[in-house]
C-alpha cells in the first residue's frame, strides 16, 4: 500500500506505537500520535527521532480523527474504546502493526511462520527461530516477543539484508486488526481464559486467535486443546501435536520407548524428552509445535532436532534460577494466566517432586477455580501476593495445602523457603498480571530472583 501523503493517526505510544509512527513516516505519511496517558513511555524517543510529528497526551478527542485516512492502533488500545468505535462505525480504516507489516511483506519474497495461543507462544517462536537458523535459514524472530515487527523490518532494510523467513509471535490484540497476514505455517497452541477484561468471553477471545489462519498456509493445531483443534478449516493442510502417540504419519506427539518418552513424528522417535534442556513436560508440547511449524516449510529435520537439544528456553518462563538446601527455585513470572500456571505445575511435578507455589497479582477477571485441582495434585503449600490474592484463596480453599499471604516478594520467598522440603521446588507462577505491584513481568521476575539469591546465600545456623 502507498502511504505517501496519507493522513495517519497512531494510537498508543509504547514500543509498537513508536514503531508504527517511524515506519509510516518513512513511507511518506503525514503522521500524528495520540496516547491517553499523560506521560507515554516512548514520548521522549518520538520527539527525538520524529521531532516534526505532533503528539497528544490525554483522553482521545473526536477532533483528533478529523480528516484522518488511517488509524494505526497499538495492541494495548481496545477496539471498544469509544473514540475507536466511532471511527470504525464511520468506516475509517484501522490497522495494527502486524497488518502494516503484512502489507509491506507482499513486495518481499519471504516466508512467514506465525505463532499464537494463550501460553507458550514466545517459547515456540524463539525455538522455531533457533531451529530455522540451525537449518541455515536467515530468520528474524519478532512481534509480541519483541522486537516490534516494523522495527525489525526497518533494521533489515537499513542493513540491506532481507530475511528469508519471519517467525512472528502474534497476540490476540494484534490479530484483531490483522486481515492480510497469510502465513506459510501458523499455530494456535492452546486457548485458556485470559484477557477477559477485554473480551466478552473465551469464545470471543478464541475467535480473535483464529484470525492467524487467514490465507492458505499450513495449520498447526493442538490435539489436547478442543478449541485449537476446532479451528481446522475445510480444505486446508493441517498438522497436529499432542502428548499422545500420533495417529497420522505426518502428525507429532510422544512415544514411549524403552521406558521413557520420546518426541516423535508418526512412528519416528526423534529425541528423548529427558535430553531437552527445557524444563517441564509442557515444554515437550512447545517443542512438538515448533518442529511441526518448521517441517511445514520443509526445513531439514536433523538440524531442527539438534537445535532443540541445545535450546535452553527464555527468561521468566519456568526458568531454573537457583538451588539451595536441596530446593530448586523456578521463575515463571511470564505465567500471567491460570492455564499457564496449571501447565507449569503439571510440567514440574514429576515423580516425587512437590511444589511450593507463589501466585497472585492482577487477575484480569479470570476464573481461578482450575487452580484448585492442580494445587491439590502438585503443591505442598501456596503463598499468595498481590491484589487478587483473596480471590485466589477463595477459589482454591479446600485443596488441602496450607495457604499463606505475603505483603511483598521478599516475604513470599521467605515463606516459601520455610514451607519447602529438600527435593521440593519453589515455583513463582503468578497466574496474574504484574502491574498491581511491579512494572511488568520482567521486573517481577528480577525481584523474585534477587529475593531467592538472598535466601540461598543467607548464613545457615
Tab-separated table of C-alpha atoms in Angstrom:
chain	number	residue	atom	x	y	z
A	1	UNK	CA	0.000	0.000	0.000
A	2	UNK	CA	1.210	3.509	-0.806
A	3	UNK	CA	1.150	5.663	2.336
A	4	UNK	CA	2.756	8.749	0.791
A	5	UNK	CA	0.787	11.848	1.743
A	6	UNK	CA	-1.881	9.892	3.641
A	7	UNK	CA	-3.008	11.353	6.952
A	8	UNK	CA	-2.470	8.770	9.669
A	9	UNK	CA	-3.262	8.835	13.397
A	10	UNK	CA	-1.196	6.458	15.526
A	11	UNK	CA	-2.951	5.495	18.772
A	12	UNK	CA	-0.671	4.455	21.634
A	13	UNK	CA	2.934	5.414	22.223
A	14	UNK	CA	4.607	2.335	23.580
A	15	UNK	CA	7.123	0.276	21.604
A	16	UNK	CA	4.591	-0.766	18.967
A	17	UNK	CA	3.106	2.706	18.535
A	18	UNK	CA	6.540	4.256	18.112
A	19	UNK	CA	7.497	1.608	15.540
A	20	UNK	CA	4.340	2.347	13.523
A	21	UNK	CA	4.985	6.083	13.651
A	22	UNK	CA	8.552	5.601	12.402
A	23	UNK	CA	7.520	3.163	9.685
A	24	UNK	CA	4.667	5.315	8.390
A	25	UNK	CA	6.798	8.467	8.433
A	26	UNK	CA	9.435	6.567	6.445
A	27	UNK	CA	6.735	5.738	3.874
A	28	UNK	CA	5.910	9.423	3.477
A	29	UNK	CA	2.698	9.507	5.515
A	30	UNK	CA	1.581	12.602	7.444
A	31	UNK	CA	1.677	11.168	10.967
A	32	UNK	CA	0.113	12.263	14.242
A	33	UNK	CA	0.297	10.348	17.516
A	34	UNK	CA	-2.107	10.205	20.464
A	35	UNK	CA	-1.954	8.382	23.794
A	36	UNK	CA	-4.389	8.525	26.700
A	37	UNK	CA	-1.539	8.542	29.213
A	38	UNK	CA	-0.122	11.808	30.466
A	39	UNK	CA	3.452	10.524	30.034
A	40	UNK	CA	3.602	7.717	27.423
A	41	UNK	CA	6.703	5.530	27.761
A	42	UNK	CA	8.167	6.353	24.328
A	43	UNK	CA	7.280	10.071	24.143
A	44	UNK	CA	10.881	11.247	24.540
A	45	UNK	CA	12.053	8.878	21.812
A	46	UNK	CA	9.307	10.115	19.460
A	47	UNK	CA	10.363	13.724	19.988
A	48	UNK	CA	13.996	12.811	19.406
A	49	UNK	CA	13.540	10.649	16.313
A	50	UNK	CA	10.489	12.326	14.742
A	51	UNK	CA	10.535	15.937	16.031
A	52	UNK	CA	8.023	17.145	13.440
A	53	UNK	CA	5.350	14.575	14.396
A	54	UNK	CA	2.758	16.081	16.767
A	55	UNK	CA	1.781	14.052	19.848
A	56	UNK	CA	-1.304	14.479	22.033
A	57	UNK	CA	-1.354	13.116	25.589
A	58	UNK	CA	-4.640	12.657	27.409
A	59	UNK	CA	-8.117	11.378	26.517
A	60	UNK	CA	-8.832	10.741	22.842
A	61	UNK	CA	-10.945	13.573	21.396
A	62	UNK	CA	-13.213	13.416	18.373
A	63	UNK	CA	-11.383	16.250	16.599
A	64	UNK	CA	-8.187	14.148	16.579
A	65	UNK	CA	-9.835	11.899	13.983
A	66	UNK	CA	-10.916	14.719	11.657
A	67	UNK	CA	-9.606	14.201	8.084
A	68	UNK	CA	-7.685	11.073	9.155
A	69	UNK	CA	-7.443	8.396	6.428
A	70	UNK	CA	-5.926	5.596	8.527
A	71	UNK	CA	-5.858	4.829	12.234
A	72	UNK	CA	-2.772	2.806	13.192
A	73	UNK	CA	-3.735	1.270	16.506
A	74	UNK	CA	-1.426	-0.189	19.150
A	75	UNK	CA	-2.418	-3.580	20.606
A	76	UNK	CA	-2.940	-2.036	24.045
A	77	UNK	CA	-5.742	0.209	22.757
A	78	UNK	CA	-9.048	-1.724	22.727
A	79	UNK	CA	-11.308	-1.556	19.687
A	80	UNK	CA	-14.086	-0.944	22.221
A	81	UNK	CA	-12.521	2.417	23.141
A	82	UNK	CA	-15.376	4.879	22.349
A	83	UNK	CA	-13.307	7.060	20.018
A	84	UNK	CA	-12.083	3.979	18.142
A	85	UNK	CA	-15.601	2.578	17.951
A	86	UNK	CA	-16.845	5.822	16.419
A	87	UNK	CA	-14.043	5.687	13.848
A	88	UNK	CA	-14.966	2.108	12.956
A	89	UNK	CA	-18.637	2.990	12.639
A	90	UNK	CA	-17.682	5.879	10.341
A	91	UNK	CA	-15.921	3.410	8.050
A	92	UNK	CA	-12.431	4.627	8.846
A	93	UNK	CA	-9.601	2.185	8.020
A	94	UNK	CA	-7.961	0.756	11.137
A	95	UNK	CA	-4.799	-1.376	11.133
A	96	UNK	CA	-2.230	-2.576	13.638
A	97	UNK	CA	1.472	-3.206	13.257
A	98	UNK	CA	1.103	-6.810	12.064
A	99	UNK	CA	-1.248	-5.669	9.304
A	100	UNK	CA	1.156	-2.913	8.217
A	101	UNK	CA	3.955	-5.486	8.225
A	102	UNK	CA	1.898	-7.977	6.201
A	103	UNK	CA	1.138	-5.351	3.576
A	104	UNK	CA	4.813	-4.398	3.368
A	105	UNK	CA	5.933	-8.022	3.030
A	106	UNK	CA	3.750	-8.613	-0.040
A	107	UNK	CA	6.515	-6.998	-2.070
A	108	UNK	CA	9.268	-9.085	-0.484
A	109	UNK	CA	9.852	-12.757	-1.127
A	110	UNK	CA	9.934	-14.138	2.388
A	111	UNK	CA	8.145	-16.903	4.237
A	112	UNK	CA	6.210	-16.396	7.460
A	113	UNK	CA	5.611	-18.607	10.495
A	114	UNK	CA	3.005	-17.156	12.866
A	115	UNK	CA	2.515	-18.391	16.424
A	116	UNK	CA	-0.308	-17.535	18.784
A	117	UNK	CA	-2.088	-19.112	21.750
A	118	UNK	CA	-2.629	-18.310	25.394
A	119	UNK	CA	0.595	-19.892	26.616
A	120	UNK	CA	3.914	-20.958	25.152
A	121	UNK	CA	3.922	-18.696	22.102
A	122	UNK	CA	7.147	-16.843	22.971
A	123	UNK	CA	8.972	-20.107	23.635
A	124	UNK	CA	7.689	-21.685	20.408
A	125	UNK	CA	8.559	-18.606	18.341
A	126	UNK	CA	12.068	-18.371	19.794
A	127	UNK	CA	12.610	-22.121	19.391
A	128	UNK	CA	11.342	-22.135	15.795
A	129	UNK	CA	13.707	-19.270	15.046
A	130	UNK	CA	16.648	-21.143	16.571
A	131	UNK	CA	15.733	-24.246	14.586
A	132	UNK	CA	15.466	-22.322	11.307
A	133	UNK	CA	18.859	-20.684	11.855
A	134	UNK	CA	20.371	-24.084	12.587
A	135	UNK	CA	18.970	-25.203	9.233
A	136	UNK	CA	20.828	-22.356	7.525
A	137	UNK	CA	17.881	-20.003	7.063
A	138	UNK	CA	18.321	-16.229	7.519
A	139	UNK	CA	15.496	-15.840	10.014
A	140	UNK	CA	14.078	-12.929	12.008
A	141	UNK	CA	12.011	-13.534	15.159
A	142	UNK	CA	9.775	-10.581	16.042
A	143	UNK	CA	6.317	-9.447	17.106
A	144	UNK	CA	4.819	-9.709	20.555
A	145	UNK	CA	8.020	-11.378	21.761
A	146	UNK	CA	9.992	-8.264	20.727
A	147	UNK	CA	11.331	-6.518	18.780
A	148	UNK	CA	8.252	-4.970	17.192
A	149	UNK	CA	7.913	-6.297	13.641
A	150	UNK	CA	8.241	-2.898	11.987
A	151	UNK	CA	11.366	-2.078	13.994
A	152	UNK	CA	12.869	-5.368	12.827
A	153	UNK	CA	11.828	-4.707	9.228
A	154	UNK	CA	13.361	-1.216	9.251
A	155	UNK	CA	16.581	-2.552	10.742
A	156	UNK	CA	16.756	-5.167	7.991
A	157	UNK	CA	16.108	-2.515	5.351
A	158	UNK	CA	18.815	-0.254	6.752
A	159	UNK	CA	21.294	-3.144	6.691
A	160	UNK	CA	20.298	-4.108	3.152
A	161	UNK	CA	19.723	-7.689	4.282
A	162	UNK	CA	16.268	-9.119	3.716
A	163	UNK	CA	15.158	-12.053	5.883
A	164	UNK	CA	14.243	-15.301	4.149
A	165	UNK	CA	11.902	-16.254	6.993
A	166	UNK	CA	9.973	-14.273	9.576
A	167	UNK	CA	8.838	-16.037	12.745
A	168	UNK	CA	6.171	-13.903	14.372
A	169	UNK	CA	4.635	-14.178	17.812
A	170	UNK	CA	1.232	-12.541	17.495
A	171	UNK	CA	-1.202	-11.727	20.292
A	172	UNK	CA	-4.978	-11.728	20.126
A	173	UNK	CA	-4.878	-7.935	20.391
A	174	UNK	CA	-2.655	-7.723	17.310
A	175	UNK	CA	-4.784	-10.207	15.373
A	176	UNK	CA	-7.947	-8.154	15.932
A	177	UNK	CA	-6.698	-5.614	13.382
A	178	UNK	CA	-4.946	-8.027	11.002
A	179	UNK	CA	-6.512	-9.125	7.704
A	180	UNK	CA	-3.617	-9.633	5.260
A	181	UNK	CA	-1.259	-11.933	7.160
A	182	UNK	CA	-1.081	-15.075	5.045
A	183	UNK	CA	1.440	-17.155	6.997
A	184	UNK	CA	3.010	-20.156	5.292
A	185	UNK	CA	2.520	-22.027	8.578
A	186	UNK	CA	0.620	-20.874	11.658
A	187	UNK	CA	-0.201	-22.363	15.053
A	188	UNK	CA	-2.768	-21.794	17.764
A	189	UNK	CA	-1.043	-23.580	20.628
A	190	UNK	CA	-3.864	-23.527	23.182
A	191	UNK	CA	-6.804	-21.478	24.385
A	192	UNK	CA	-7.469	-20.885	28.077
A	193	UNK	CA	-9.053	-17.954	29.899
A	194	UNK	CA	-7.052	-14.750	29.550
A	195	UNK	CA	-7.726	-11.066	28.911
A	196	UNK	CA	-11.362	-11.479	29.893
A	197	UNK	CA	-11.257	-7.852	30.995
A	198	UNK	CA	-11.132	-7.078	27.259
A	199	UNK	CA	-13.203	-9.873	25.654
A	200	UNK	CA	-16.854	-10.810	26.092
A	201	UNK	CA	-15.848	-14.381	26.899
A	202	UNK	CA	-13.479	-17.167	25.958
A	203	UNK	CA	-15.208	-17.799	22.617
A	204	UNK	CA	-14.725	-14.152	21.637
A	205	UNK	CA	-11.066	-14.461	22.641
A	206	UNK	CA	-10.669	-17.681	20.624
A	207	UNK	CA	-12.176	-16.031	17.531
A	208	UNK	CA	-9.509	-13.346	17.700
A	209	UNK	CA	-6.799	-16.013	17.903
A	210	UNK	CA	-8.241	-17.932	14.920
A	211	UNK	CA	-7.554	-14.950	12.646
A	212	UNK	CA	-3.952	-16.178	12.467
A	213	UNK	CA	-5.175	-18.772	9.942
A	214	UNK	CA	-6.044	-16.291	7.171
A	215	UNK	CA	-4.644	-17.360	3.821
A	216	UNK	CA	-3.998	-20.952	2.784
A	217	UNK	CA	-0.893	-21.950	4.765
A	218	UNK	CA	-0.402	-24.997	6.960
A	219	UNK	CA	-2.458	-25.083	10.185
A	220	UNK	CA	-0.686	-26.473	13.269
A	221	UNK	CA	-3.226	-27.464	15.933
A	222	UNK	CA	-3.126	-28.936	19.433
A	223	UNK	CA	-4.889	-32.300	19.750
A	224	UNK	CA	-5.114	-31.837	23.509
A	225	UNK	CA	-6.939	-28.493	23.231
A	226	UNK	CA	-10.505	-28.726	21.859
A	227	UNK	CA	-10.660	-25.041	20.915
A	228	UNK	CA	-7.409	-25.202	18.977
A	229	UNK	CA	-8.394	-28.440	17.218
A	230	UNK	CA	-11.810	-27.000	16.297
A	231	UNK	CA	-10.089	-24.298	14.230
A	232	UNK	CA	-9.262	-26.781	11.432
A	233	UNK	CA	-10.607	-25.343	8.189
A	234	UNK	CA	-12.101	-27.429	5.399
A	235	UNK	CA	-9.664	-27.920	2.550
A	236	UNK	CA	-6.623	-26.720	4.497
A	237	UNK	CA	-3.482	-28.743	5.210
A	238	UNK	CA	-3.157	-29.493	8.942
A	239	UNK	CA	-0.610	-30.933	11.309
A	240	UNK	CA	-1.433	-31.721	14.920
A	241	UNK	CA	0.659	-32.185	18.049
A	242	UNK	CA	-0.168	-33.589	21.463
A	243	UNK	CA	1.021	-35.671	24.379
A	244	UNK	CA	-0.389	-38.919	22.938
A	245	UNK	CA	1.123	-41.042	20.177
A	246	UNK	CA	0.469	-39.580	16.704
A	247	UNK	CA	-2.160	-41.432	14.703
A	248	UNK	CA	-1.125	-39.991	11.334
A	249	UNK	CA	2.396	-40.296	9.953
A	250	UNK	CA	2.573	-36.504	9.450
A	251	UNK	CA	1.481	-35.588	12.993
A	252	UNK	CA	3.577	-35.035	16.113
A	253	UNK	CA	3.397	-36.475	19.634
A	254	UNK	CA	5.081	-38.578	22.299
A	255	UNK	CA	6.052	-42.242	22.016
A	256	UNK	CA	7.057	-44.497	24.894
A	257	UNK	CA	10.230	-46.381	24.052
A	258	UNK	CA	12.468	-48.215	26.486
A	259	UNK	CA	10.631	-46.824	29.495
A	260	UNK	CA	10.957	-43.161	28.523
A	261	UNK	CA	9.080	-40.559	26.469
A	262	UNK	CA	10.311	-39.525	23.023
A	263	UNK	CA	9.325	-36.639	20.774
A	264	UNK	CA	8.091	-38.215	17.567
A	265	UNK	CA	6.585	-37.635	14.156
A	266	UNK	CA	4.324	-40.537	13.345
A	267	UNK	CA	6.185	-43.692	14.390
A	268	UNK	CA	9.581	-41.997	14.069
A	269	UNK	CA	11.100	-41.306	17.516
A	270	UNK	CA	13.365	-38.240	17.285
A	271	UNK	CA	14.583	-37.121	20.708
A	272	UNK	CA	14.114	-38.342	24.270
A	273	UNK	CA	12.302	-35.752	26.367
A	274	UNK	CA	14.998	-36.068	29.046
A	275	UNK	CA	17.584	-34.800	26.510
A	276	UNK	CA	15.844	-31.435	26.246
A	277	UNK	CA	17.267	-28.560	28.266
A	278	UNK	CA	13.779	-27.024	28.518
A	279	UNK	CA	12.228	-27.703	31.940
A	280	UNK	CA	8.757	-29.163	32.348
A	281	UNK	CA	6.652	-31.593	30.365
A	282	UNK	CA	4.591	-28.723	28.908
A	283	UNK	CA	7.721	-27.708	27.005
A	284	UNK	CA	7.599	-31.042	25.179
A	285	UNK	CA	4.369	-29.768	23.615
A	286	UNK	CA	6.074	-26.487	22.737
A	287	UNK	CA	8.921	-28.418	21.103
A	288	UNK	CA	6.496	-30.506	19.041
A	289	UNK	CA	4.716	-27.369	17.839
A	290	UNK	CA	7.993	-25.742	16.789
A	291	UNK	CA	9.049	-28.886	14.934
A	292	UNK	CA	5.688	-29.041	13.153
A	293	UNK	CA	5.940	-25.394	12.056
A	294	UNK	CA	9.477	-25.723	10.728
A	295	UNK	CA	8.833	-29.006	8.954
A	296	UNK	CA	5.744	-27.430	7.338
A	297	UNK	CA	8.277	-25.284	5.461
A	298	UNK	CA	10.263	-28.432	4.516
A	299	UNK	CA	13.284	-27.470	6.630
A	300	UNK	CA	15.646	-30.450	7.109
A	301	UNK	CA	14.899	-32.427	10.246
A	302	UNK	CA	18.387	-33.165	11.628
A	303	UNK	CA	19.423	-29.542	12.371
A	304	UNK	CA	15.971	-28.848	13.863
A	305	UNK	CA	16.399	-31.661	16.383
A	306	UNK	CA	19.962	-30.553	17.089
A	307	UNK	CA	18.812	-27.005	17.837
A	308	UNK	CA	16.046	-28.328	20.096
A	309	UNK	CA	18.512	-30.414	22.088
A	310	UNK	CA	20.555	-27.287	22.890
A	311	UNK	CA	17.732	-24.743	23.380
A	312	UNK	CA	17.656	-23.540	26.990
A	313	UNK	CA	14.437	-21.540	26.912
A	314	UNK	CA	13.614	-17.910	27.636
A	315	UNK	CA	13.931	-15.872	30.834
A	316	UNK	CA	10.961	-15.874	33.240
A	317	UNK	CA	9.388	-18.978	31.642
A	318	UNK	CA	9.835	-21.882	34.082
A	319	UNK	CA	13.477	-20.832	34.340
A	320	UNK	CA	15.643	-22.570	36.935
A	321	UNK	CA	17.309	-19.668	38.758
A	322	UNK	CA	18.895	-21.327	41.781
A	323	UNK	CA	19.192	-24.279	44.104
A	324	UNK	CA	19.942	-24.427	47.806
A	325	UNK	CA	19.328	-26.819	50.692
A	326	UNK	CA	18.004	-29.348	48.179
A	327	UNK	CA	15.287	-26.977	46.920
A	328	UNK	CA	15.127	-25.802	43.288
A	329	UNK	CA	13.723	-22.329	42.517
A	330	UNK	CA	11.908	-21.621	39.244
A	331	UNK	CA	10.920	-18.249	37.790
A	332	UNK	CA	7.758	-18.434	35.675
A	333	UNK	CA	6.851	-14.754	36.043
A	334	UNK	CA	5.598	-14.800	32.438
A	335	UNK	CA	2.848	-17.140	33.664
A	336	UNK	CA	0.192	-14.425	33.694
A	337	UNK	CA	-2.930	-16.590	33.421
A	338	UNK	CA	-4.417	-19.633	35.090
A	339	UNK	CA	-3.762	-22.005	32.181
A	340	UNK	CA	-0.076	-21.162	32.171
A	341	UNK	CA	0.270	-21.852	35.900
A	342	UNK	CA	-1.654	-25.134	35.651
A	343	UNK	CA	0.699	-26.225	32.852
A	344	UNK	CA	3.801	-25.210	34.825
A	345	UNK	CA	2.630	-27.126	37.896
A	346	UNK	CA	1.924	-30.250	35.847
A	347	UNK	CA	5.206	-29.928	33.970
A	348	UNK	CA	7.414	-29.679	37.075
A	349	UNK	CA	5.582	-32.061	39.424
A	350	UNK	CA	7.128	-35.233	38.037
A	351	UNK	CA	7.903	-38.226	40.226
A	352	UNK	CA	8.106	-37.360	43.921
A	353	UNK	CA	8.666	-33.615	43.417
A	354	UNK	CA	6.270	-31.388	45.341
A	355	UNK	CA	5.945	-27.682	44.692
A	356	UNK	CA	5.554	-24.565	46.768
A	357	UNK	CA	3.654	-22.155	44.520
A	358	UNK	CA	3.907	-18.364	44.722
A	359	UNK	CA	0.968	-16.791	42.885
A	360	UNK	CA	-1.150	-13.652	42.752
A	361	UNK	CA	-1.409	-10.201	41.226
A	362	UNK	CA	-3.958	-8.649	38.860
A	363	UNK	CA	-6.241	-11.482	37.789
A	364	UNK	CA	-7.773	-9.727	34.763
A	365	UNK	CA	-11.223	-11.104	35.571
A	366	UNK	CA	-10.195	-14.769	35.327
A	367	UNK	CA	-11.858	-17.762	36.945
A	368	UNK	CA	-9.235	-19.132	39.356
A	369	UNK	CA	-11.063	-22.373	40.151
A	370	UNK	CA	-8.992	-24.558	37.741
A	371	UNK	CA	-6.013	-23.915	40.012
A	372	UNK	CA	-7.596	-25.918	42.815
A	373	UNK	CA	-7.174	-29.412	41.350
A	374	UNK	CA	-3.679	-28.576	40.037
A	375	UNK	CA	-2.609	-27.386	43.506
A	376	UNK	CA	-4.203	-30.419	45.130
A	377	UNK	CA	-2.200	-32.766	42.843
A	378	UNK	CA	1.152	-30.990	42.842
A	379	UNK	CA	1.641	-28.457	45.636
A	380	UNK	CA	2.911	-28.684	49.167
A	381	UNK	CA	1.968	-25.090	50.009
A	382	UNK	CA	0.656	-21.902	48.412
A	383	UNK	CA	1.944	-18.370	49.047
A	384	UNK	CA	-0.217	-15.534	47.703
A	385	UNK	CA	0.734	-11.968	46.818
A	386	UNK	CA	-0.950	-9.044	45.141
A	387	UNK	CA	-4.358	-7.510	44.688
A	388	UNK	CA	-6.332	-10.628	43.831
A	389	UNK	CA	-4.818	-12.902	46.497
A	390	UNK	CA	-8.200	-13.077	48.310
A	391	UNK	CA	-9.941	-14.240	45.109
A	392	UNK	CA	-7.377	-16.980	44.546
A	393	UNK	CA	-7.591	-18.124	48.169
A	394	UNK	CA	-11.378	-18.340	47.944
A	395	UNK	CA	-11.196	-20.297	44.670
A	396	UNK	CA	-8.678	-22.905	45.895
A	397	UNK	CA	-9.729	-23.294	49.518
A	398	UNK	CA	-10.202	-26.954	50.298
A	399	UNK	CA	-7.245	-28.023	48.130
A	400	UNK	CA	-5.625	-29.453	51.260
A	401	UNK	CA	-2.480	-27.332	51.338
A	402	UNK	CA	-1.531	-24.502	53.718
A	403	UNK	CA	-2.079	-21.027	52.272
A	404	UNK	CA	-0.097	-18.001	53.422
A	405	UNK	CA	-0.381	-14.336	52.392
A	406	UNK	CA	2.661	-12.134	51.769
A	407	UNK	CA	2.831	-8.358	51.504
A	408	UNK	CA	5.986	-8.367	49.363
A	409	UNK	CA	8.028	-10.668	47.160
A	410	UNK	CA	10.750	-10.847	49.832
A	411	UNK	CA	8.218	-12.080	52.344
A	412	UNK	CA	6.724	-14.521	49.822
A	413	UNK	CA	10.131	-16.053	49.124
A	414	UNK	CA	10.911	-16.309	52.854
A	415	UNK	CA	7.583	-18.078	53.495
A	416	UNK	CA	8.172	-20.416	50.545
A	417	UNK	CA	11.621	-21.311	51.855
A	418	UNK	CA	10.113	-22.190	55.222
A	419	UNK	CA	7.479	-24.432	53.576
A	420	UNK	CA	9.758	-26.303	51.165
A	421	UNK	CA	11.402	-29.648	51.959
A	422	UNK	CA	14.621	-30.990	50.387
A	423	UNK	CA	13.710	-32.389	46.972
A	424	UNK	CA	10.920	-29.849	46.503
A	425	UNK	CA	10.769	-26.978	44.035
A	426	UNK	CA	9.504	-23.447	44.588
A	427	UNK	CA	7.680	-22.032	41.585
A	428	UNK	CA	6.801	-18.390	41.006
A	429	UNK	CA	3.945	-18.713	38.513
A	430	UNK	CA	1.540	-15.924	39.404
A	431	UNK	CA	-1.434	-16.745	37.107
A	432	UNK	CA	-1.890	-12.957	37.095
A	433	UNK	CA	-0.597	-9.784	35.515
A	434	UNK	CA	2.053	-7.897	37.458
A	435	UNK	CA	1.002	-4.264	37.282
A	436	UNK	CA	-0.504	-4.041	40.767
A	437	UNK	CA	2.977	-4.433	42.331
A	438	UNK	CA	5.602	-4.304	39.556
A	439	UNK	CA	6.450	-2.517	36.302
A	440	UNK	CA	5.925	-5.695	34.284
A	441	UNK	CA	6.521	-9.446	34.445
A	442	UNK	CA	10.261	-8.948	33.882
A	443	UNK	CA	10.522	-6.653	36.895
A	444	UNK	CA	8.546	-9.160	38.973
A	445	UNK	CA	10.900	-11.949	37.894
A	446	UNK	CA	14.017	-9.929	38.721
A	447	UNK	CA	12.693	-9.014	42.169
A	448	UNK	CA	11.991	-12.716	42.719
A	449	UNK	CA	15.487	-13.681	41.587
A	450	UNK	CA	17.126	-11.201	43.983
A	451	UNK	CA	14.968	-12.425	46.865
A	452	UNK	CA	15.868	-16.037	46.081
A	453	UNK	CA	19.576	-15.205	45.951
A	454	UNK	CA	19.331	-13.623	49.396
A	455	UNK	CA	17.640	-16.733	50.813
A	456	UNK	CA	20.135	-19.147	49.230
A	457	UNK	CA	23.142	-17.059	50.292
A	458	UNK	CA	21.915	-16.417	53.836
A	459	UNK	CA	24.140	-17.870	56.588
A	460	UNK	CA	22.869	-21.221	57.825
A	461	UNK	CA	22.691	-21.733	61.569
